[in-house]
XYZ file of C-alpha atoms in Angstrom:
763
model
C 0.000 0.000 0.000
C 2.990 2.256 -0.107
C 2.854 5.227 -2.382
C -0.780 6.105 -1.738
C -1.446 9.679 -0.685
C -3.632 10.215 2.374
C -5.385 6.935 1.716
C -3.346 4.288 3.468
C -4.700 2.091 6.242
C -4.060 2.679 9.883
C -0.697 1.522 11.123
C -0.345 -2.007 12.383
C -1.465 -2.385 15.943
C -5.024 -1.153 15.610
C -6.909 -1.017 18.868
C -8.734 -4.200 19.862
C -12.518 -4.428 19.892
C -14.117 -2.700 22.823
C -16.711 -5.018 24.322
C -18.811 -3.900 27.261
C -20.877 -5.862 29.737
C -24.036 -7.710 28.737
C -26.106 -4.869 30.190
C -24.194 -2.243 28.220
C -24.608 -4.240 25.026
C -28.294 -4.756 25.747
C -28.826 -1.019 26.160
C -26.852 -0.311 22.991
C -28.950 -2.799 21.022
C -32.233 -1.307 22.223
C -31.018 2.213 21.510
C -29.827 1.184 18.055
C -33.125 -0.421 17.077
C -35.124 2.510 18.389
C -32.937 5.269 17.014
C -31.672 4.046 13.662
C -28.416 2.421 14.756
C -26.515 5.441 15.824
C -27.318 8.207 13.410
C -25.018 8.376 10.425
C -24.128 4.699 10.564
C -27.687 3.820 9.601
C -26.725 5.129 6.192
C -25.249 1.712 5.544
C -28.718 0.803 4.461
C -30.458 4.099 3.882
C -28.939 4.708 0.486
C -28.215 1.197 -0.635
C -28.822 1.967 -4.248
C -30.336 -1.446 -4.827
C -31.551 -1.873 -8.338
C -35.241 -2.204 -9.017
C -36.811 -5.269 -10.528
C -39.877 -7.496 -10.454
C -40.828 -9.052 -7.148
C -42.588 -12.347 -6.853
C -43.320 -14.281 -3.752
C -41.885 -17.616 -4.744
C -45.188 -19.199 -3.722
C -47.382 -17.778 -6.454
C -47.820 -14.236 -5.129
C -46.092 -11.106 -6.346
C -44.743 -9.665 -3.131
C -42.148 -6.981 -2.698
C -40.083 -6.710 0.464
C -38.381 -3.458 1.340
C -36.416 -1.982 4.196
C -38.281 -0.030 6.798
C -37.147 2.152 9.682
C -33.395 2.008 9.344
C -33.234 1.739 5.576
C -36.327 3.827 5.022
C -35.112 5.884 2.083
C -34.641 2.805 -0.079
C -38.341 2.394 -0.793
C -38.734 6.157 -1.166
C -36.357 6.379 -4.123
C -36.352 2.930 -5.689
C -37.733 -0.287 -4.319
C -35.500 -2.900 -2.833
C -37.120 -5.963 -4.280
C -37.522 -9.418 -2.815
C -36.504 -12.265 -5.075
C -36.647 -10.455 -8.394
C -33.025 -9.479 -8.683
C -32.367 -13.155 -9.351
C -28.605 -13.262 -9.476
C -26.505 -16.218 -8.455
C -26.735 -15.752 -4.739
C -24.870 -18.793 -3.567
C -21.934 -19.362 -5.845
C -19.237 -17.552 -7.731
C -18.343 -18.316 -11.325
C -15.108 -19.944 -12.271
C -12.727 -22.189 -10.405
C -10.526 -21.460 -7.471
C -11.203 -20.092 -3.998
C -13.324 -17.066 -3.182
C -11.455 -13.921 -4.016
C -10.103 -15.288 -7.292
C -11.229 -14.380 -10.787
C -14.970 -14.362 -11.375
C -17.245 -13.690 -14.260
C -19.990 -11.132 -13.728
C -23.293 -12.462 -12.494
C -26.140 -12.521 -15.008
C -28.226 -9.366 -15.035
C -31.931 -9.795 -14.364
C -34.084 -8.542 -17.214
C -36.284 -5.819 -15.737
C -40.018 -6.038 -15.206
C -40.598 -3.217 -17.695
C -38.827 -5.114 -20.469
C -40.502 -8.419 -19.612
C -43.918 -6.760 -19.632
C -43.155 -5.233 -23.011
C -42.070 -8.610 -24.384
C -45.197 -10.270 -22.990
C -47.707 -7.712 -24.187
C -46.223 -5.881 -27.183
C -44.136 -8.549 -28.925
C -44.976 -9.099 -32.604
C -43.553 -12.450 -33.749
C -41.396 -12.702 -36.881
C -42.157 -15.200 -39.614
C -42.103 -18.797 -38.418
C -41.810 -17.881 -34.749
C -44.655 -20.178 -33.681
C -42.622 -23.188 -34.846
C -39.664 -22.368 -32.604
C -39.194 -24.147 -29.298
C -36.350 -24.371 -26.791
C -35.540 -28.034 -27.409
C -33.576 -29.972 -24.808
C -33.610 -26.756 -22.709
C -31.205 -25.108 -25.187
C -31.749 -23.161 -28.402
C -29.171 -21.459 -30.615
C -30.960 -18.786 -32.612
C -29.229 -17.607 -35.762
C -30.197 -13.987 -36.391
C -28.278 -10.909 -37.610
C -27.478 -8.282 -35.001
C -30.209 -5.645 -34.693
C -32.957 -7.929 -35.949
C -34.637 -8.465 -32.574
C -32.953 -11.717 -31.623
C -32.717 -10.787 -27.961
C -36.398 -9.891 -27.764
C -37.384 -13.095 -29.561
C -35.144 -15.130 -27.263
C -36.693 -13.524 -24.179
C -40.187 -14.334 -25.445
C -39.192 -17.950 -26.133
C -37.905 -18.273 -22.562
C -41.125 -16.839 -21.132
C -43.203 -19.128 -23.339
C -41.146 -22.096 -22.133
C -42.146 -21.281 -18.555
C -39.202 -19.321 -17.156
C -40.120 -17.479 -13.942
C -37.346 -14.919 -14.528
C -34.960 -14.098 -17.351
C -31.277 -13.367 -16.743
C -28.934 -12.050 -19.435
C -25.399 -13.389 -19.633
C -22.431 -11.360 -20.823
C -21.611 -11.994 -24.522
C -18.227 -13.501 -23.596
C -19.487 -15.749 -20.800
C -17.611 -19.055 -20.815
C -20.430 -21.599 -21.024
C -18.205 -24.355 -19.664
C -18.395 -22.517 -16.345
C -22.175 -22.315 -16.394
C -22.773 -25.378 -14.231
C -25.754 -26.604 -12.262
C -24.472 -24.766 -9.171
C -24.751 -21.399 -10.923
C -28.201 -21.965 -12.407
C -31.369 -20.810 -10.694
C -34.354 -23.069 -10.443
C -36.858 -22.325 -13.195
C -34.948 -19.360 -14.642
C -34.338 -18.555 -18.283
C -30.933 -17.414 -19.530
C -30.268 -15.276 -22.586
C -26.869 -14.894 -24.239
C -27.297 -12.499 -27.137
C -24.714 -11.878 -29.868
C -22.453 -14.586 -28.481
C -18.758 -13.912 -28.989
C -16.847 -16.142 -31.392
C -14.786 -17.876 -28.648
C -18.043 -18.804 -26.903
C -19.331 -20.492 -30.049
C -16.026 -22.313 -30.522
C -16.525 -24.038 -27.166
C -19.846 -25.563 -28.190
C -18.675 -29.068 -28.918
C -21.159 -31.929 -28.753
C -19.923 -33.096 -25.356
C -20.172 -29.602 -23.866
C -23.690 -29.141 -25.231
C -24.747 -32.449 -23.718
C -23.345 -31.477 -20.334
C -25.011 -28.067 -20.498
C -28.408 -29.536 -21.409
C -28.163 -32.006 -18.526
C -27.426 -29.225 -16.032
C -30.244 -27.075 -17.412
C -32.656 -29.991 -17.066
C -31.639 -30.604 -13.440
C -32.462 -27.005 -12.532
C -35.548 -26.709 -14.729
C -33.849 -23.838 -16.572
C -33.547 -22.807 -20.223
C -30.848 -21.122 -22.320
C -31.264 -19.219 -25.590
C -28.152 -18.088 -27.472
C -28.345 -15.670 -30.380
C -25.526 -15.737 -32.917
C -24.748 -14.109 -36.231
C -25.629 -16.509 -39.085
C -22.175 -15.927 -40.555
C -20.558 -17.723 -37.622
C -19.379 -21.228 -38.426
C -20.177 -23.944 -35.932
C -18.040 -26.925 -34.922
C -18.816 -30.036 -36.904
C -19.940 -31.885 -33.803
C -22.768 -29.441 -33.058
C -26.116 -31.179 -33.428
C -28.491 -29.459 -35.800
C -31.502 -30.026 -33.539
C -30.341 -27.158 -31.325
C -30.162 -24.654 -34.195
C -32.967 -22.466 -35.547
C -33.247 -19.487 -37.872
C -35.269 -16.421 -36.967
C -37.554 -15.534 -39.852
C -38.201 -12.166 -41.461
C -39.094 -9.330 -39.112
C -42.772 -8.358 -38.867
C -44.126 -5.331 -40.693
C -43.196 -2.003 -39.151
C -46.817 -0.889 -38.807
C -47.670 -4.050 -36.842
C -44.863 -3.376 -34.383
C -45.758 0.306 -34.043
C -49.417 -0.566 -33.489
C -48.682 -3.105 -30.767
C -46.260 -0.893 -28.838
C -48.319 2.273 -29.144
C -51.534 0.616 -27.965
C -49.712 -0.857 -25.013
C -48.175 2.484 -24.020
C -51.465 4.356 -24.286
C -53.761 1.566 -23.170
C -53.732 2.421 -19.466
C -54.789 6.021 -20.055
C -58.268 7.384 -20.549
C -59.311 7.065 -24.193
C -55.856 5.612 -24.814
C -56.970 3.006 -27.328
C -58.949 5.587 -29.266
C -55.999 7.989 -29.275
C -53.672 5.230 -30.504
C -55.990 4.539 -33.434
C -56.077 8.237 -34.318
C -52.277 8.379 -34.430
C -52.005 5.180 -36.452
C -54.489 6.500 -39.000
C -52.792 9.887 -39.316
C -51.229 10.038 -42.770
C -48.762 12.754 -41.696
C -47.471 10.638 -38.815
C -47.045 7.590 -41.039
C -45.228 9.748 -43.565
C -42.743 10.755 -40.865
C -41.990 7.103 -40.170
C -42.079 5.852 -43.728
C -38.303 5.887 -44.290
C -37.905 3.245 -41.570
C -40.579 0.807 -42.705
C -38.281 -1.335 -44.867
C -35.132 -1.231 -42.750
C -33.625 -4.363 -41.221
C -33.766 -2.731 -37.772
C -37.386 -1.614 -38.167
C -38.529 -3.524 -35.070
C -36.243 -1.630 -32.663
C -36.911 1.632 -34.500
C -40.675 1.280 -34.207
C -40.381 0.482 -30.484
C -38.372 3.680 -30.022
C -40.725 5.727 -32.176
C -43.699 4.508 -30.155
C -42.173 6.060 -27.010
C -41.902 9.453 -28.696
C -45.461 9.330 -30.035
C -46.931 8.067 -26.751
C -45.126 10.723 -24.707
C -46.399 13.460 -26.998
C -49.953 12.111 -26.778
C -49.861 11.836 -22.980
C -48.522 15.380 -22.667
C -51.267 16.612 -25.009
C -48.539 18.322 -27.040
C -48.666 16.445 -30.336
C -46.552 18.810 -32.426
C -45.515 17.146 -35.678
C -42.521 19.478 -36.001
C -41.258 18.550 -32.566
C -41.862 14.860 -33.206
C -40.041 15.110 -36.548
C -37.082 16.750 -34.806
C -36.932 14.024 -32.181
C -37.186 11.260 -34.774
C -34.445 12.842 -36.832
C -32.140 13.140 -33.841
C -32.873 9.583 -32.800
C -32.165 8.046 -36.186
C -29.954 10.178 -38.382
C -27.044 11.397 -36.284
C -24.418 9.154 -34.760
C -23.985 9.284 -31.019
C -20.595 10.952 -31.301
C -21.829 13.629 -33.696
C -24.835 14.350 -31.507
C -22.918 14.601 -28.221
C -19.981 16.567 -29.565
C -22.323 19.059 -31.207
C -24.167 20.079 -28.040
C -23.628 23.462 -26.416
C -22.027 23.558 -22.972
C -25.244 23.953 -20.996
C -27.013 21.125 -22.818
C -23.944 18.912 -22.570
C -23.876 19.462 -18.806
C -27.560 18.576 -18.690
C -26.882 15.398 -20.674
C -24.024 14.401 -18.343
C -26.214 15.069 -15.304
C -29.008 12.987 -16.824
C -26.563 10.170 -17.584
C -25.527 10.276 -13.923
C -29.112 10.513 -12.665
C -31.213 8.647 -15.263
C -34.966 8.578 -14.720
C -34.760 11.017 -11.787
C -36.846 14.055 -10.958
C -36.385 16.894 -13.423
C -35.474 19.363 -10.690
C -32.707 17.121 -9.343
C -31.183 16.683 -12.794
C -31.271 20.387 -13.642
C -29.767 21.339 -10.279
C -26.926 18.872 -10.857
C -26.413 20.191 -14.388
C -26.255 23.795 -13.152
C -23.688 22.818 -10.536
C -21.541 21.062 -13.156
C -21.701 24.026 -15.515
C -20.578 26.363 -12.740
C -17.625 24.054 -12.055
C -16.656 23.862 -15.730
C -17.245 27.454 -16.835
C -15.431 30.165 -14.805
C -17.541 33.142 -13.713
C -17.431 36.142 -16.072
C -14.996 38.943 -15.328
C -16.190 42.530 -14.870
C -15.308 43.304 -18.504
C -17.375 40.372 -19.732
C -20.210 40.765 -17.276
C -22.490 41.970 -20.047
C -21.744 38.792 -21.986
C -22.912 36.497 -19.204
C -25.536 34.011 -20.331
C -29.176 34.946 -19.805
C -30.615 32.340 -17.383
C -33.935 32.550 -19.277
C -32.287 31.880 -22.600
C -33.021 28.151 -22.829
C -36.505 26.780 -22.293
C -37.111 23.286 -20.996
C -38.731 22.004 -24.186
C -35.757 23.150 -26.262
C -33.235 21.556 -23.920
C -35.122 18.273 -23.751
C -35.281 18.088 -27.532
C -31.568 18.757 -27.855
C -30.767 16.218 -25.141
C -32.937 13.462 -26.687
C -34.792 13.340 -23.397
C -38.428 13.241 -22.394
C -40.573 13.991 -19.377
C -42.924 11.457 -17.846
C -45.301 11.975 -14.965
C -45.749 9.378 -12.286
C -46.487 9.165 -8.566
C -43.410 9.207 -6.379
C -43.485 7.450 -3.024
C -41.970 9.407 -0.152
C -41.947 8.735 3.553
C -45.019 10.970 3.846
C -47.000 9.356 1.051
C -47.359 9.532 -2.712
C -46.659 12.779 -4.557
C -46.670 13.601 -8.288
C -43.270 14.081 -9.893
C -41.863 14.937 -13.315
C -39.287 12.306 -14.187
C -36.779 12.919 -16.988
C -35.116 10.167 -19.008
C -33.361 9.659 -22.310
C -35.488 8.412 -25.181
C -32.790 5.805 -25.807
C -32.085 3.888 -22.565
C -28.564 3.011 -23.745
C -27.429 6.644 -23.696
C -26.407 7.018 -20.004
C -23.497 4.585 -20.241
C -22.494 5.899 -23.670
C -22.445 9.488 -22.396
C -20.327 8.685 -19.347
C -17.871 6.641 -21.399
C -17.641 9.382 -24.044
C -17.024 12.252 -21.650
C -14.325 10.288 -19.813
C -12.424 8.972 -22.818
C -12.611 12.012 -25.120
C -12.514 15.050 -22.792
C -9.453 14.597 -20.599
C -9.392 18.219 -19.408
C -12.705 17.900 -17.594
C -11.944 14.670 -15.696
C -10.818 16.255 -12.446
C -13.777 18.643 -12.503
C -16.155 15.740 -13.153
C -14.767 13.791 -10.229
C -15.023 16.808 -7.931
C -18.619 17.322 -9.071
C -19.407 13.693 -8.258
C -17.790 14.063 -4.828
C -20.169 16.947 -4.180
C -23.202 14.955 -5.366
C -22.134 12.040 -3.158
C -23.047 14.191 -0.145
C -26.385 15.304 -1.580
C -29.306 15.199 0.895
C -31.333 12.972 -1.469
C -30.135 9.343 -1.211
C -30.863 8.512 -4.845
C -28.600 11.341 -6.010
C -25.802 9.954 -3.854
C -26.354 6.580 -5.493
C -26.224 8.063 -8.987
C -22.951 9.858 -8.233
C -21.361 6.723 -6.807
C -22.493 4.639 -9.763
C -21.005 7.170 -12.208
C -17.673 6.958 -10.370
C -17.904 3.189 -10.778
C -18.445 3.598 -14.526
C -15.370 5.810 -14.725
C -13.438 3.231 -12.683
C -14.108 0.661 -15.389
C -12.409 3.061 -17.829
C -9.429 3.906 -15.578
C -9.539 1.744 -12.466
C -6.260 2.669 -10.806
C -6.670 6.393 -11.461
C -10.234 6.590 -10.134
C -9.359 4.303 -7.239
C -6.597 6.643 -6.092
C -8.437 9.890 -6.790
C -11.909 9.090 -5.459
C -12.654 5.582 -4.201
C -9.776 5.334 -1.715
C -10.385 8.781 -0.178
C -14.073 7.916 0.113
C -13.341 4.568 1.732
C -11.049 6.146 4.321
C -13.306 9.131 4.994
C -14.780 9.973 8.362
C -18.026 10.902 6.585
C -20.632 8.145 6.341
C -21.905 9.434 2.985
C -18.423 9.074 1.498
C -17.991 5.537 2.796
C -21.367 4.541 1.407
C -20.434 6.077 -1.955
C -17.252 4.006 -2.047
C -19.228 0.852 -1.284
C -21.638 1.582 -4.115
C -18.962 2.640 -6.595
C -17.023 -0.633 -6.354
C -20.058 -2.645 -7.446
C -19.595 -1.471 -11.051
C -16.001 -2.675 -11.617
C -16.803 -5.736 -9.500
C -19.184 -6.847 -12.268
C -16.719 -6.173 -15.083
C -14.924 -9.334 -16.283
C -11.535 -7.632 -16.422
C -11.805 -5.928 -13.028
C -13.955 -8.227 -10.908
C -11.077 -10.110 -9.276
C -8.950 -7.056 -8.418
C -11.962 -5.146 -7.092
C -12.960 -7.972 -4.782
C -9.401 -8.439 -3.578
C -9.307 -4.721 -2.752
C -12.531 -4.887 -0.713
C -11.332 -8.066 1.000
C -8.159 -6.238 2.060
C -10.173 -3.339 3.480
C -12.090 -5.584 5.881
C -8.998 -6.874 7.688
C -8.051 -5.476 11.093
C -4.719 -4.360 9.619
C -6.726 -1.494 8.104
C -8.281 1.431 9.931
C -11.848 1.505 11.212
C -13.206 3.629 8.373
C -11.938 1.176 5.772
C -13.534 -1.717 7.626
C -16.778 0.209 7.897
C -16.704 0.746 4.126
C -15.969 -2.931 3.526
C -18.999 -3.923 5.592
C -21.136 -1.647 3.439
C -19.618 -3.000 0.216
C -20.319 -6.603 1.164
C -23.982 -5.703 1.515
C -23.854 -4.704 -2.163
C -21.649 -7.534 -3.428
C -22.984 -10.304 -1.231
C -25.542 -11.700 -3.655
C -22.836 -12.577 -6.183
C -20.334 -13.832 -3.582
C -22.257 -14.780 -0.474
C -19.460 -16.883 0.998
C -17.045 -13.983 0.706
C -19.499 -11.583 2.358
C -20.367 -13.884 5.259
C -16.722 -14.760 5.901
C -15.878 -11.055 5.977
C -18.738 -10.400 8.402
C -17.359 -13.178 10.655
C -14.243 -11.067 11.108
C -15.878 -7.637 11.166
C -18.392 -8.782 13.777
C -15.677 -9.116 16.419
C -15.598 -5.331 16.818
C -18.364 -3.309 18.436
C -16.829 0.122 17.890
C -16.919 2.420 14.838
C -20.524 1.621 13.950
C -19.644 -1.814 12.581
C -22.525 -3.772 14.168
C -25.014 -1.286 12.721
C -23.477 -1.421 9.251
C -23.326 -5.224 9.317
C -26.957 -5.313 10.435
C -28.098 -3.141 7.560
C -25.994 -5.048 5.030
C -27.413 -8.347 6.272
C -30.935 -6.923 6.030
C -30.235 -5.866 2.454
C -29.069 -9.393 1.556
C -32.238 -10.841 3.085
C -34.474 -8.347 1.297
C -32.879 -8.967 -2.089
C -32.092 -12.654 -1.818
C -34.133 -15.776 -2.389
C -34.992 -18.419 0.216
C -31.633 -20.178 -0.213
C -29.775 -16.925 0.423
C -31.895 -16.128 3.457
C -31.302 -19.590 4.918
C -27.550 -19.251 4.541
C -27.483 -15.740 6.007
C -29.638 -16.620 9.012
C -27.692 -19.842 9.585
C -24.522 -17.786 9.874
C -26.203 -15.419 12.340
C -27.185 -18.465 14.389
C -23.523 -19.495 14.503
C -22.690 -16.051 15.880
C -25.454 -16.002 18.489
C -24.622 -19.466 19.832
C -21.060 -18.412 20.567
C -19.152 -20.825 18.340
C -15.496 -19.892 17.873
C -14.555 -18.855 14.328
C -10.970 -18.678 13.162
C -9.600 -15.300 12.135
C -8.807 -14.789 8.435
C -5.207 -15.021 7.225
C -3.265 -11.745 7.058
C -5.289 -10.332 9.969
C -3.752 -9.307 13.273
C -6.166 -11.599 15.082
C -4.767 -14.572 13.161
C -1.223 -13.798 14.319
C -1.902 -13.183 17.990
C -1.836 -15.835 20.703
C -5.364 -15.685 22.073
C -5.947 -15.490 25.794
C -9.249 -16.729 27.236
C -10.290 -13.085 27.542
C -9.566 -12.497 23.842
C -11.808 -15.433 22.952
C -14.560 -14.170 25.251
C -14.344 -10.667 23.779
C -14.542 -11.938 20.209
C -17.426 -14.262 21.024
C -19.391 -11.621 22.914
C -18.897 -9.036 20.157
C -19.976 -11.510 17.489
C -22.988 -12.522 19.570
C -24.005 -8.885 19.854
C -23.584 -8.359 16.118
C -25.574 -11.519 15.392
C -28.540 -10.469 17.493
C -28.324 -6.926 16.143
C -28.440 -8.205 12.562
C -31.283 -10.646 13.228
C -33.468 -8.140 15.056
C -32.744 -5.403 12.512
C -33.864 -7.701 9.711
C -36.856 -8.832 11.785
C -37.917 -5.227 12.287
C -36.968 -3.593 8.995
C -37.599 -6.181 6.279
C -41.300 -5.816 5.558
C -43.687 -6.596 2.746
C -44.843 -3.536 0.864
C -48.239 -5.038 0.007
C -50.750 -7.190 1.918
C -49.714 -10.828 2.042
C -52.752 -11.961 0.040
C -56.157 -10.733 -1.131
C -58.166 -11.471 2.026
C -60.115 -8.444 3.322
C -58.209 -8.474 6.616
C -54.766 -9.165 5.117
C -51.887 -6.904 6.130
C -48.291 -6.430 4.996
C -46.407 -8.750 7.336
C -42.882 -8.444 8.550
C -40.735 -10.245 5.989
C -39.215 -12.907 8.237
C -42.669 -13.947 9.440
C -43.804 -14.307 5.833
C -40.731 -16.351 4.945
C -41.144 -18.572 7.997
C -44.780 -19.192 7.116
C -43.922 -20.573 3.673
C -40.668 -22.481 4.191
C -40.371 -25.203 6.885
C -36.590 -24.905 7.107
C -36.737 -21.140 7.492
C -39.554 -21.579 10.014
C -37.307 -23.696 12.248
C -34.287 -21.426 11.786
C -36.127 -18.175 12.509
C -37.846 -19.799 15.494
C -34.474 -20.835 16.917
C -33.115 -17.309 16.546
C -36.191 -15.928 18.297
C -35.792 -18.445 21.126
C -32.185 -17.403 21.681
C -32.887 -13.673 21.414
C -35.808 -13.701 23.858
C -33.692 -15.074 26.715
C -30.288 -13.605 25.887
C -29.041 -11.051 28.436
C -27.843 -9.009 25.451
C -30.932 -9.217 23.240
C -34.006 -9.992 25.369
C -35.193 -6.397 25.785
C -34.783 -5.484 22.120
C -36.316 -8.818 21.071
C -39.390 -8.103 23.157
C -39.873 -4.743 21.461
C -39.533 -6.218 17.966
C -41.882 -9.098 18.809
C -44.425 -6.542 19.984
C -44.145 -4.784 16.618
C -44.841 -8.082 14.881
C -47.891 -8.647 17.079
C -49.276 -5.193 16.338
C -48.730 -5.612 12.596
C -50.836 -8.807 12.386
C -53.399 -7.996 15.072
C -56.099 -7.416 12.453
C -54.971 -10.281 10.193
C -56.334 -13.716 11.105
C -53.801 -15.619 9.049
C -50.972 -13.443 10.341
C -51.954 -14.118 13.952
C -51.971 -17.849 13.263
C -48.563 -17.669 11.551
C -47.027 -15.771 14.470
C -48.554 -18.181 16.986
C -47.185 -21.161 15.049
C -43.715 -19.620 14.859
C -43.608 -18.787 18.563
C -44.890 -22.251 19.465
C -41.939 -23.737 17.607
C -39.572 -21.212 19.180
C -40.516 -22.102 22.753
C -41.146 -25.811 22.256
C -39.212 -28.361 24.303
C -38.310 -28.525 27.982
C -35.045 -26.633 27.487
C -36.916 -23.537 26.353
C -39.060 -22.950 29.393
C -37.651 -19.478 29.949
C -38.420 -18.507 26.370
C -41.993 -19.811 26.732
C -42.540 -17.822 29.915
C -41.103 -14.719 28.232
C -43.417 -15.001 25.236
C -46.454 -15.550 27.480
C -45.536 -12.485 29.504
C -45.279 -10.344 26.367
C -48.507 -11.760 24.944
C -50.449 -10.935 28.090
C -49.050 -7.407 28.125
C -50.441 -6.817 24.626
C -53.995 -7.209 25.960
C -53.600 -5.070 29.083
C -54.286 -1.397 29.685
C -56.931 0.985 28.407
C -55.550 0.821 24.867
C -54.262 -2.714 24.314
C -51.475 -2.953 21.759
C -52.475 -6.234 20.116
C -55.385 -7.894 21.936
C -56.309 -10.326 19.150
C -52.739 -11.528 18.718
C -52.484 -11.876 22.490
C -55.565 -14.070 22.621
C -54.450 -16.390 19.825
C -50.862 -16.715 21.012
C -51.785 -17.243 24.659
C -54.321 -19.917 23.742
C -51.787 -21.632 21.485
C -49.068 -21.727 24.111
C -51.467 -22.922 26.801
C -52.738 -25.647 24.479
C -56.356 -24.456 24.295
C -56.590 -23.659 20.576
C -59.019 -21.050 19.279
C -62.034 -22.099 17.257
C -62.895 -18.512 16.363
C -59.584 -17.601 14.723
C -59.125 -19.101 11.280
């Protein structure tokens, strides 16, 4: 680490963990759960930047789980979604131990795209005869002819519950049964030539067998000019027929986009029958890429119709910009103010218009020096550029949608590029071609990383990550390292978010993960370790073993906000993961709370010391505290965003109760954690408060009361859990006492269940 400026770790000999008495830890745990885990440290979860996606309950329901009290801003800006971000939660790609080279995890195809494929897809010629035979289909189709869309539709038709897209250079020999999700579809579009070269008959047979074991499917699109190995069996190959007519595609997409608005279908027909509109589009009707063009054109037409501003001149201008000019010509030809707006929009895509314009104004002030007295008269008129003009120049559009805040739903103008591929192109272009503005850009992003709106902080951190892919060592030294070592919680969270981008890049994944792994060791200072704990909450779904092993070590320290950060990172993994992920995370927490000794990682100071009995007790007590803190944080904060089902009395349960109700193994594991927490001298008081919150949440929900009673019955079952049973009974009775009982119905059901009386009146 020599040679770094103001970014190195603390000197060897960092102070040992400070572990108080059981009573002190108990008070700290209660205070943390009540007050957001110590102020700024709650930011470990408050601006997680988790990507949105489709949520489904895994048991037939579409249920979304989000963070609550301590990660409350997540749902306000963009939902943290339960079980839709279906990445490989349990395994890393490639061979070798954790920390070695990995391929990026597949990216989940978003709900918006899947809905469009389901409801607006127009099949090409011969599509109805295609089928994913033997769980694998190689689709020969020229680039730009809609092969990816057709492949996605084939996967959905085959029965895939989710669709994940693989990188074009993914080595299929590494795609084994361990990396495949049950019932998922995989799409590898425009497969690279080396990938095709690997597809020998033996490899295809192995791949089909693994896909069959997991009930998964794989569609690969390749250019027809690619030659295949002689051993490749023809039954896996298919040709995609001619693209559908442009008008058919435009009709389908436009009716879908306008269908949910009043008189939308009628308005769509008016547009489709307008000779002037069709004349505008006529040049694209016979193009090979007419399908993608018509999908893009439909967005422009639908936006104009929704805004009740159907100006043919404006639409013609947008169509011309979208189709005729190359990206480079368009971007390089913008004026400074519009270019700043475009860069801000690339950093904050699909954000509120006010946030984007504020960021653009700030960037322009950083880039353009203030006018001197002699040039004061030449200063730009702030009223010179109207919004409509800037949006047209920026190839952007405004959409109106409700925005969920902590105080309820409010209307908001959201701005986005017409072409969703532009944000990454813009950031790559400005970094690679405009060297003189790099330092100013990075300083601007540092400023945005401390913005009061969490989503803006996420956008800034993500942009730094994009730049790190372009120049990893430079951006690491200039921004990521100073952030990671900062005493400011916003900076540390920005570093944790920024590293997720290079961590998913094939060329940088291994070095990025080695860097984060180094930060978590006790040879580094407390701020670095705090940042590492945050980063593992982001990276954990693609390397769960690495995250949990790091938490084993980090959990031995109770200072520097680490238990709070670990708790929020664990909650994030539970919220985003599937049942297998949740089982593995909670099983590790159970190891912590039962006091089992865990060896220190190599290269750490703890691994080199000769432990005294007091050292072992300190480590065990600290890890026990962190385990209970993480469990109770997840129990309190992970909640369903919608009622659990469509019963009239259904409520949105706490997430761990919902998971326990549907999975016998999770039921037993969560019950065991409750049993330990309710009688632990460290956790019993905080556990009682969280259990009371659960009881209040389901007090009006008959099924919820029964689920909680069943879980607590398991938790306190057996002669060795008499104290836990007495504790639960005491809490249950307290819920029915006083002038305003907290949860009288839950109290009645739970008390009757524990006393063995049953309750005929509670379904």
